Short mmCIF file of C-alpha atoms and ligand atoms in Angstrom, two decimals:
data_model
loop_
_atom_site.label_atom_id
_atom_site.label_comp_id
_atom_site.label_asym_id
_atom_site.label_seq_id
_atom_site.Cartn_x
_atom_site.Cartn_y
_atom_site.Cartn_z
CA UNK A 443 -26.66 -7.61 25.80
CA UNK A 444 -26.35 -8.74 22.26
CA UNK A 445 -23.69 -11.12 22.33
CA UNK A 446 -21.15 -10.91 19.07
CA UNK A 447 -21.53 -14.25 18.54
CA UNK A 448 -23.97 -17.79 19.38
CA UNK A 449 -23.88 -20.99 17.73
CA UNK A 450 -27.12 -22.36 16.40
CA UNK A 451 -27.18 -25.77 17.52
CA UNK A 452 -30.85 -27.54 17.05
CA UNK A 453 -32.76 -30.74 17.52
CA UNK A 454 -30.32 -32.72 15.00
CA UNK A 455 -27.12 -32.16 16.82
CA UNK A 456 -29.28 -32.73 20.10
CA UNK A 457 -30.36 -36.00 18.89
CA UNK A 458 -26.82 -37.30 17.44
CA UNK A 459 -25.45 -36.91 20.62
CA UNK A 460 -28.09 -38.71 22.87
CA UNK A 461 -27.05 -41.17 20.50
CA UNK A 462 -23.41 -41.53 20.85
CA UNK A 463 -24.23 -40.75 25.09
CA UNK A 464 -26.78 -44.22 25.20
CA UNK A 465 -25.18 -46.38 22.73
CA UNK A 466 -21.28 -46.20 24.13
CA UNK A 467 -19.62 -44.65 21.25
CA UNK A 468 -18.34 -41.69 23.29
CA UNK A 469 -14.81 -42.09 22.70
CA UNK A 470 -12.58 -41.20 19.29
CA UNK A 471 -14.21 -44.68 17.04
CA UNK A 472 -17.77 -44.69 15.89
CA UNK A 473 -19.72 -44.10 12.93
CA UNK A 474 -20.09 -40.33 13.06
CA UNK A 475 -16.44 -39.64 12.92
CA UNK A 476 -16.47 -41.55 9.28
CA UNK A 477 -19.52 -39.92 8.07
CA UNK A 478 -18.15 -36.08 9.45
CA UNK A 479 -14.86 -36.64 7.39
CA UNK A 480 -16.63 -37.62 4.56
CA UNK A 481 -19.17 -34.98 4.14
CA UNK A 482 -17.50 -31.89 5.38
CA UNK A 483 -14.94 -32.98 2.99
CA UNK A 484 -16.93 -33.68 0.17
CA UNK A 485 -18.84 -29.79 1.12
CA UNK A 486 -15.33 -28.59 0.69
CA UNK A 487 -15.15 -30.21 -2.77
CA UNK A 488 -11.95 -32.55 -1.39
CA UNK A 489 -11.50 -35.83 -1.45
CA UNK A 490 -10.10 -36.82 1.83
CA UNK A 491 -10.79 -35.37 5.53
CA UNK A 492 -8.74 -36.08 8.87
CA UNK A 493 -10.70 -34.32 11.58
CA UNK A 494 -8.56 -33.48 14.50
CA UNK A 495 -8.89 -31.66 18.06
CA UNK A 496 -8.86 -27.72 16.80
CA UNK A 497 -8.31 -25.87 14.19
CA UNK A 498 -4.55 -25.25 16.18
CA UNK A 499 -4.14 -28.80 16.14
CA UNK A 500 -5.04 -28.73 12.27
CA UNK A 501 -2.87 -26.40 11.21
CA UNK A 502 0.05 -28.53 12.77
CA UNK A 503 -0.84 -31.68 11.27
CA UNK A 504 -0.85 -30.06 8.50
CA UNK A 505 2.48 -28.41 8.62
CA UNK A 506 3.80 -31.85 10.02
CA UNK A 507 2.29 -34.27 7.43
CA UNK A 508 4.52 -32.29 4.58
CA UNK A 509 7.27 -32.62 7.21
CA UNK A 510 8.02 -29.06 7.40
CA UNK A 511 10.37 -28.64 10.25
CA UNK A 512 13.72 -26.67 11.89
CA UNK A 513 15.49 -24.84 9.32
CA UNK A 514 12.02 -24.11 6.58
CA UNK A 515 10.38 -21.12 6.61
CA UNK A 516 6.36 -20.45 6.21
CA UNK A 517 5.18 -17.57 4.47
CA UNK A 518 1.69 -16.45 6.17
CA UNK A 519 -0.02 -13.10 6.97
CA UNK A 520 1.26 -10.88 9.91
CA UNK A 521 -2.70 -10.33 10.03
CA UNK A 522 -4.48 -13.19 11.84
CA UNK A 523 -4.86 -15.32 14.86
CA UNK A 524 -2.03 -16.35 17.07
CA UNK A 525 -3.11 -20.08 16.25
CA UNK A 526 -1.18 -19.38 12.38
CA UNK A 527 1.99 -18.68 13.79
CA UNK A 528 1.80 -20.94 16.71
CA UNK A 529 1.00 -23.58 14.52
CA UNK A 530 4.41 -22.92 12.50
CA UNK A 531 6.09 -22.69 15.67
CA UNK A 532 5.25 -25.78 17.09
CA UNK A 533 7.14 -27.45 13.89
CA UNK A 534 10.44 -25.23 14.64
CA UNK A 535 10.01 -24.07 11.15
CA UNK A 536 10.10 -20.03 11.05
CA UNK A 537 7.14 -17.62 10.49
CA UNK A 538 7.72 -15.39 7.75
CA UNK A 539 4.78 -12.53 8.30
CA UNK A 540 3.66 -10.55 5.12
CA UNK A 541 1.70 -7.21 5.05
CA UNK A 542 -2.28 -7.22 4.58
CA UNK A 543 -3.79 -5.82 1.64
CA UNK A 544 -6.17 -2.47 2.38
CA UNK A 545 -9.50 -4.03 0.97
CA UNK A 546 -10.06 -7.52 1.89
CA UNK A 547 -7.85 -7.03 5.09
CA UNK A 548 -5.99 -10.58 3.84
CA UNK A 549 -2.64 -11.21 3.09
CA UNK A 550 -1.37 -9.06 0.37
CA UNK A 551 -0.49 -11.26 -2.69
CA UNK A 552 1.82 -9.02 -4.38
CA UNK A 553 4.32 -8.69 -1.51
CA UNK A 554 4.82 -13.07 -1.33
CA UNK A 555 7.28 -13.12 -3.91
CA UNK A 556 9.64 -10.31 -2.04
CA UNK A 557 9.00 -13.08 1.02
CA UNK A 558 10.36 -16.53 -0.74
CA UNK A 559 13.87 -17.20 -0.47
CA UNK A 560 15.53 -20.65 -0.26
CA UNK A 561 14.36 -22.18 2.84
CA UNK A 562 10.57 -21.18 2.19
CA UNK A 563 8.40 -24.54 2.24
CA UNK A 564 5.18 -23.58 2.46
CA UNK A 565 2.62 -20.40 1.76
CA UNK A 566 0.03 -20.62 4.07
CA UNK A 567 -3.13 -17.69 3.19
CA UNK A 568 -5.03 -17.31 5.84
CA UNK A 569 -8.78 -16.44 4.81
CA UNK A 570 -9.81 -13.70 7.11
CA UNK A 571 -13.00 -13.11 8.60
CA UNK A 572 -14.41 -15.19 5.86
CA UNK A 573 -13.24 -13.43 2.56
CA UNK A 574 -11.10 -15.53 0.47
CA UNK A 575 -7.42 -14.88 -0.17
CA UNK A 576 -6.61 -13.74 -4.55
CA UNK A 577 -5.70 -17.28 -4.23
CA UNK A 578 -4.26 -17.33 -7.79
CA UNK A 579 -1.20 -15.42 -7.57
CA UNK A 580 -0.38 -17.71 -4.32
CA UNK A 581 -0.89 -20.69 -6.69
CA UNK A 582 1.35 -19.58 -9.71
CA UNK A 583 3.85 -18.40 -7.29
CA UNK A 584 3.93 -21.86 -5.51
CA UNK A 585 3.92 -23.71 -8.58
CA UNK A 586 7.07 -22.13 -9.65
CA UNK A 587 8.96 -22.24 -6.70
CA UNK A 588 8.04 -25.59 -5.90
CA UNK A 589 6.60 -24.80 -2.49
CA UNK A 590 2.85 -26.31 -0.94
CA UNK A 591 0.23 -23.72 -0.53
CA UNK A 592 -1.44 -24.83 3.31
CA UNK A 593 -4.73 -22.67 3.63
CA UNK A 594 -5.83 -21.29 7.06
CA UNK A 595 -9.62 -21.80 6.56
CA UNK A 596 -10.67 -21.66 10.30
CA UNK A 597 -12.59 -18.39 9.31
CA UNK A 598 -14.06 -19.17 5.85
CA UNK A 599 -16.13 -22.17 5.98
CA UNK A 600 -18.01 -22.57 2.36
CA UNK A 601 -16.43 -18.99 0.82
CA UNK A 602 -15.76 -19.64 -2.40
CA UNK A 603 -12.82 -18.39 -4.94
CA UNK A 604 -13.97 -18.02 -8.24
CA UNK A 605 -16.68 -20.80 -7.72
CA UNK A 606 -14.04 -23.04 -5.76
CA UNK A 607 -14.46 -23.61 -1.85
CA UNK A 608 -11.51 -21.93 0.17
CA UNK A 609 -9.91 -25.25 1.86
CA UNK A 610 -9.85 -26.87 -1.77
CA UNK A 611 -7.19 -24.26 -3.24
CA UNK A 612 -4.24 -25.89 -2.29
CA UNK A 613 -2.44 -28.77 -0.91
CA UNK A 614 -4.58 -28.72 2.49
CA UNK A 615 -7.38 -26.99 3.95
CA UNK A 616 -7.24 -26.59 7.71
CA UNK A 617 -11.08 -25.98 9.74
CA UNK A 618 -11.53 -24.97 12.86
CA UNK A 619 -15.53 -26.12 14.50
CA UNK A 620 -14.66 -24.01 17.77
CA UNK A 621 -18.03 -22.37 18.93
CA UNK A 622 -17.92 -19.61 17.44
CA UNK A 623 -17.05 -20.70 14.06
CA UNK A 624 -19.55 -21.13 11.16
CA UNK A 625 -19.86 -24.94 11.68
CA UNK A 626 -19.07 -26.01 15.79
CA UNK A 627 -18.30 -29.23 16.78
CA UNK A 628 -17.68 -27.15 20.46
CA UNK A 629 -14.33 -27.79 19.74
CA UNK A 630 -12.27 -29.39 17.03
CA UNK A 631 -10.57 -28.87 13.52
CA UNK A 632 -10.01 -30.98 10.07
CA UNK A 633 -7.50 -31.19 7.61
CA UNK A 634 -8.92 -31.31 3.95
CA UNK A 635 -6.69 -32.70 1.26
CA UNK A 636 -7.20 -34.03 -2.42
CA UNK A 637 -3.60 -35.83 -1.76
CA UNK A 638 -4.21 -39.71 -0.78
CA UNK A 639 -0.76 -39.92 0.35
CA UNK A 640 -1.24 -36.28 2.73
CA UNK A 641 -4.67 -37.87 4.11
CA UNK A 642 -2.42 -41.16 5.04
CA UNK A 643 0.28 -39.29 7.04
CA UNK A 644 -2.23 -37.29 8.44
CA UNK A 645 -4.17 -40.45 9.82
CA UNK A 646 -1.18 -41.67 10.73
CA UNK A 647 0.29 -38.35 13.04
CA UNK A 648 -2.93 -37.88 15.08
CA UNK A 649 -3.00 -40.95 16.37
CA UNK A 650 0.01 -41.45 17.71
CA UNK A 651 1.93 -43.08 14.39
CA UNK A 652 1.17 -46.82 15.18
CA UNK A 653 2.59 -48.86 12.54
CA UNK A 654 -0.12 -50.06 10.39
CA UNK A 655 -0.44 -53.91 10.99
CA UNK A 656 1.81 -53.42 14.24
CA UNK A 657 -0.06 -51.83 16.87
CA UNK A 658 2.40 -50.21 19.86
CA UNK A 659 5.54 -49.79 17.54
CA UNK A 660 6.00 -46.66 16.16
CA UNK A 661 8.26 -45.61 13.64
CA UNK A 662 7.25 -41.60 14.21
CA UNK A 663 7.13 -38.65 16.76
CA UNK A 664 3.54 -38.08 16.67
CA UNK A 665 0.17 -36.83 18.55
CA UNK A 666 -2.70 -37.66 19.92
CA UNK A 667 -5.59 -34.76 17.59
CA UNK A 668 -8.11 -37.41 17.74
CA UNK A 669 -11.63 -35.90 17.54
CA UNK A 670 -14.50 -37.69 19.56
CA UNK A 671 -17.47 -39.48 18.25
CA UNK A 672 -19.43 -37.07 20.03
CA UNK A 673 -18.27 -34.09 18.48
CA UNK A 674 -18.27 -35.31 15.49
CA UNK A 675 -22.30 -36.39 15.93
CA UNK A 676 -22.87 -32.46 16.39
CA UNK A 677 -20.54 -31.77 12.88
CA UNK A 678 -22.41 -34.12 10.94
CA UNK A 679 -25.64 -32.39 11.88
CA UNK A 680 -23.92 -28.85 11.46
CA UNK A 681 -22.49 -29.93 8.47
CA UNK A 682 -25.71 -31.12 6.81
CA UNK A 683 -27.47 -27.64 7.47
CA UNK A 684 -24.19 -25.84 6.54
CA UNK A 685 -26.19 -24.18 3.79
CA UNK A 686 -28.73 -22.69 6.04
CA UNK A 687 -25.82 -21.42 8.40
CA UNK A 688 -24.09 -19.32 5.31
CA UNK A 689 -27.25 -18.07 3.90
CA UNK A 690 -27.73 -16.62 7.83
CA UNK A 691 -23.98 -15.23 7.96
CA UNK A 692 -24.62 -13.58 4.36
CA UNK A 693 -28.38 -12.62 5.30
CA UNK A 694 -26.90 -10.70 8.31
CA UNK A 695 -24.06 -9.13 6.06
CA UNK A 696 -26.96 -7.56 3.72
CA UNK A 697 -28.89 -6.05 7.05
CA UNK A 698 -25.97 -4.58 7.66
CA UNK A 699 -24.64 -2.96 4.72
CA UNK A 700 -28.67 -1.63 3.91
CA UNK A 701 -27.81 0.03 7.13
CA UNK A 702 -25.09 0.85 7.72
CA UNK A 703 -23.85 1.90 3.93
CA UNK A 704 -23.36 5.77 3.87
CA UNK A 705 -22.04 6.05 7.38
CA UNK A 706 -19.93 8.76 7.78
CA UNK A 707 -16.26 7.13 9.27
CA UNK A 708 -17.29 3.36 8.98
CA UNK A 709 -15.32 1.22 6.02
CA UNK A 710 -18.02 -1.64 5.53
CA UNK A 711 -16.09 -5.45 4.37
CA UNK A 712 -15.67 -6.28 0.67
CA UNK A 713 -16.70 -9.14 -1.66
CA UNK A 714 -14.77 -8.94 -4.49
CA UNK A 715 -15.89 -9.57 -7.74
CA UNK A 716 -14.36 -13.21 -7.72
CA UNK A 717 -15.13 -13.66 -3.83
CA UNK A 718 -18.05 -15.37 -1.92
CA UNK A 719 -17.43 -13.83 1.26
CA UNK A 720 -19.01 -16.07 4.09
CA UNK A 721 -18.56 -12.83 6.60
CA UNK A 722 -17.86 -15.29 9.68
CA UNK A 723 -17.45 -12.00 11.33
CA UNK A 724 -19.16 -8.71 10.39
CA UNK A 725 -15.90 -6.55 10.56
CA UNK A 726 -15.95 -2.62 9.96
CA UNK A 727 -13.07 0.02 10.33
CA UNK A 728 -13.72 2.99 12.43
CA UNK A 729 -11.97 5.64 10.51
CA UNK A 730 -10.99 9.29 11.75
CA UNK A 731 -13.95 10.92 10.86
CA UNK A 732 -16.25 8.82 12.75
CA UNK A 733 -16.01 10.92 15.22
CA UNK A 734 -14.18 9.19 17.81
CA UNK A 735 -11.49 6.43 18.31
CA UNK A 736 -12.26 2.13 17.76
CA UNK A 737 -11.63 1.98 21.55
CA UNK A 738 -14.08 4.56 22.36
CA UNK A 739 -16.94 3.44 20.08
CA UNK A 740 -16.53 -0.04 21.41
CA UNK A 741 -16.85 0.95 25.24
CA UNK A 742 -19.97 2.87 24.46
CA UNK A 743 -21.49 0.45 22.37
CA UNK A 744 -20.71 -1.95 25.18
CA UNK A 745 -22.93 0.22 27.27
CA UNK A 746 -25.67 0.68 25.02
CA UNK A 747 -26.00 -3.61 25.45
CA UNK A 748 -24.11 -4.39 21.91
CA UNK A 749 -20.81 -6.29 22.34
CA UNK A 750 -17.96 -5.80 19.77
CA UNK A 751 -14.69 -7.67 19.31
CA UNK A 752 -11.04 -5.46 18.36
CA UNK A 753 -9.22 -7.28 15.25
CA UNK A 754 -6.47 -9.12 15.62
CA UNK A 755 -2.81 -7.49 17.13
CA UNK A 756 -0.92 -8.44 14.13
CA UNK A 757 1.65 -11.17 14.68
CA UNK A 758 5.14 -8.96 14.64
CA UNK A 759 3.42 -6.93 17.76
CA UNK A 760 3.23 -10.27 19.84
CA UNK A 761 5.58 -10.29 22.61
CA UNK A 762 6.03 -13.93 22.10
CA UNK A 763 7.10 -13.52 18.43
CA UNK A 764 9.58 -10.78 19.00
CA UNK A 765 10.76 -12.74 21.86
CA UNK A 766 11.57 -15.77 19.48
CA UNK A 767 13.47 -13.50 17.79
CA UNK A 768 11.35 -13.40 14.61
CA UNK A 769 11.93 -10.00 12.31
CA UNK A 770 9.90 -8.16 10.39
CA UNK A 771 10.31 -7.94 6.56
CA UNK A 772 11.70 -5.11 4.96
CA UNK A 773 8.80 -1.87 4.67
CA UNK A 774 6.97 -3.63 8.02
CA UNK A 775 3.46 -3.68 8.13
CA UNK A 776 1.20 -0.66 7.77
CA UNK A 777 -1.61 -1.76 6.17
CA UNK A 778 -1.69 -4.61 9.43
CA UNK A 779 -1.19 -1.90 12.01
CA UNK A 780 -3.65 0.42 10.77
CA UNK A 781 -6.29 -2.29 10.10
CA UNK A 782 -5.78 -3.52 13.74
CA UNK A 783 -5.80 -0.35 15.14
CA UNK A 784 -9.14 0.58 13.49
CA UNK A 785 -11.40 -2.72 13.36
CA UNK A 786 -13.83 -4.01 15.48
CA UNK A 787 -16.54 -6.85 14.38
CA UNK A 788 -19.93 -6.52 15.04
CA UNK A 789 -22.42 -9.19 16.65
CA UNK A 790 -22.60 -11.71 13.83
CA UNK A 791 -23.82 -14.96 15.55
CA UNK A 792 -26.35 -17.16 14.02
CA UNK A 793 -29.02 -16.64 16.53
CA UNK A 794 -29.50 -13.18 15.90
CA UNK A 795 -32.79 -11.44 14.60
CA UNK A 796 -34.00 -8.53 12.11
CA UNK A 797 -34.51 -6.57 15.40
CA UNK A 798 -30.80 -7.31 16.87
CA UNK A 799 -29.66 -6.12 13.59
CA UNK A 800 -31.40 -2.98 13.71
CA UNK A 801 -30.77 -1.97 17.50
CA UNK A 802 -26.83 -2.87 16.59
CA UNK A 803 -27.72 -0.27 13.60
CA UNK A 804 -29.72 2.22 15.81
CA UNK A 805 -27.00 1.72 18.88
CA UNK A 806 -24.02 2.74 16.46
CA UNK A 807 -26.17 6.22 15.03
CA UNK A 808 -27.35 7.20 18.67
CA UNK A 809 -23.61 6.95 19.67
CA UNK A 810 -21.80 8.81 16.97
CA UNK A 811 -24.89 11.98 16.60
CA UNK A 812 -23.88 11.87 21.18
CA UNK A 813 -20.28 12.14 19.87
CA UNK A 814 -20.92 15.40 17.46
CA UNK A 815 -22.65 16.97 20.32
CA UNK A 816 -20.01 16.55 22.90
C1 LIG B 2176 -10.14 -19.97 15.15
C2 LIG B 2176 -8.90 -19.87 14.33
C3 LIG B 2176 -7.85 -20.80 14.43
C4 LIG B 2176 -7.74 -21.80 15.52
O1 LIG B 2176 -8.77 -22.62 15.73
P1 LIG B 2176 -9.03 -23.28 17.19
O2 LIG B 2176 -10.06 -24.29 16.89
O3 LIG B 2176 -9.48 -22.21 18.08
O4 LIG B 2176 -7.74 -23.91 17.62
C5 LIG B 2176 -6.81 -20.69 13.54
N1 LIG B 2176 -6.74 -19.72 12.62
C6 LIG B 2176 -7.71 -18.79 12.52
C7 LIG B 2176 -7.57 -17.74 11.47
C8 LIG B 2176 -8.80 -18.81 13.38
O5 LIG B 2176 -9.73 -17.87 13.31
#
């Protein structure tokens, strides 16, 4: 089976953590933690870094550190992972979910300003499957209104808008290192910042909110998102061959698109002119002329030995949001629903050779020519 996704994890990340394991520093202090912070921050083009847990866990420290709470609303896509909303959630602020845009699949820009209305606090652009968000509109719109821009970069590690990293676009940048992210840590998350005073309160909330200079007396509710030494020994390595990662995410995207452009029924991802698209996922729409539904082509894919992943179920279809009582905006969400109904992401893990590429390829023509037959 080729799996859709496998960390690459090598002798340096090996090494770091033999090194944490024999000297002690197992727990949430030690060097690596420092240096981690530093450099994935400085990748990002940021000044300050507060690694936390997960990217889950990041997304609420961010949300908390600009004390959004009961009463504010978020604007974000209806498009993404549960984490998004759960993270907005978890501050008792309210998700307000926003169509997705038909070519990038991300958050459609042009239907924000429809979504702001007195209690909005925060825009928060979620960069999905590693193609940056038309982050410009977000930031004029912000600007004006007076509201923080929070990016969801959990998918989009090193994708660049117009030159500029995605975490570095707004007020914070919010990683995820779970394994099957560009950079792993197995699991964890940072918050990326320019904002001395946001890195602060962010220091402050993961650890519990002791008073600086008076340990045990705490003047905020607050959490424990510490990150341990040891995870942070395999970021530090991962971050320090971060180049060599993208180059394999974006090597993969080109095997692809040389073979799979011209396919009759399958909508390849974009790159926009103004985009670096990291392709954390390679994600394709199966569309009615393929010859047969998303569903289908995944189960007999599946038994050909190639293993797919659906998109997302946009957020106003989760039973858990409609329970809260959250509505959808005005129009709904076609674009969502019909991406979701029709995507599936191909095995894009960083293990993967020429020859998986062109099986995945030869897999996907032997089972749509056994569909025209049927
Ligand atoms: C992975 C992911 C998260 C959550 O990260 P975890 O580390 O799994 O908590 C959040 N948002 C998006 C878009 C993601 O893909």
């Amino acid at each position: 089976m080729i799996p859709v996704n496998e960390p690459l994890i090598g002798k340096d990340e090996l090494r770091n953590v033999m090194d944490c394991v024999k000297s002690g520093w197992i727990s949430s202090k030690g060097s690596y933690i420092n240096k981690f912070e530093e450099e994935f921050a400085s990748f990002c083009g940021v000044k300050y870094g507060v690694s936390t847990t997960n990217g889950t866990t990041a997304l609420h420290l961010a949300l908390a550190s600009l004390g959004i709470k009961k009463g504010d609303e978020v604007i974000m896509p209806t498009f993404t992972m549960i984490a998004t909303a759960y993270a907005v959630m978890y501050t008792g602020a309210k998700p307000v979910f926003v169509d997705s845009e038909r070519e990038t699949w991300n958050m459609d820009v042009s239907k924000v300003k429809e979504a702001i209305t007195a209690r909005t606090k925060v825009i928060l652009p979620v960069h999905i499957y590693g193609h940056p968000v038309d982050m410009g509109e977000i930031s004029r719109l912000a600007k004006k209104h007076g509201l923080y821009v929070v990016e969801d970069a959990a998918e989009a590690h090193g994708a660049e808008y117009k030159g500029k990293k995605c975490g570095s676009l707004g007020d914070i940048g919010c990683f995820s290192f779970y394994g099957n992210k560009i950079v792993t840590t197995g699991e964890g998350g940072m918050v990326v910042t320019n904002s001395k005073k946001i890195a602060e309160k962010a220091r402050l909330l993961k650890d519990l909110a002791h008073s600086p200079g008076k340990r045990f007396l705490h003047m905020y509710l607050a959490f424990n998102y510490r990150m341990t030494n040891m995870q942070a020994a395999i970021g530090l390595a991962q971050t320090r061959r971060i180049k060599e990662l993208i180059a394999k995410k974006r090597w993969i995207a080109d095997m692809y698109r040389e073979n799979l452009e011209g396919m009759k029924g399958l909508t390849l991802p974009a790159e926009k002119e103004w985009a670096r698209n990291v392709y954390w996922m390679y994600s394709v729409l199966v569309e009615k002329d393929f010859g047969m539904s998303r569903d289908t082509l995944m189960e007999k894919l599946f038994k050909e030995g190639v293993d797919t992943r659906a998109f997302f179920v946009p957020m106003h279809r989760q039973p858990v949001i409609v329970k809260e009582g959250i509505k959808p905006v005005k129009g709904g969400y076609p674009v969502a629903d019909g991406i979701s109904r029709k995507g599936l992401y191909l095995p894009t893990g960083l293990t993967l050779t020429k020859k998986d590429i062109l099986t995945v390829c030869g897999k996907l023509e032997k089972v749509q020519k056994s569909a025209g037959k049927a």
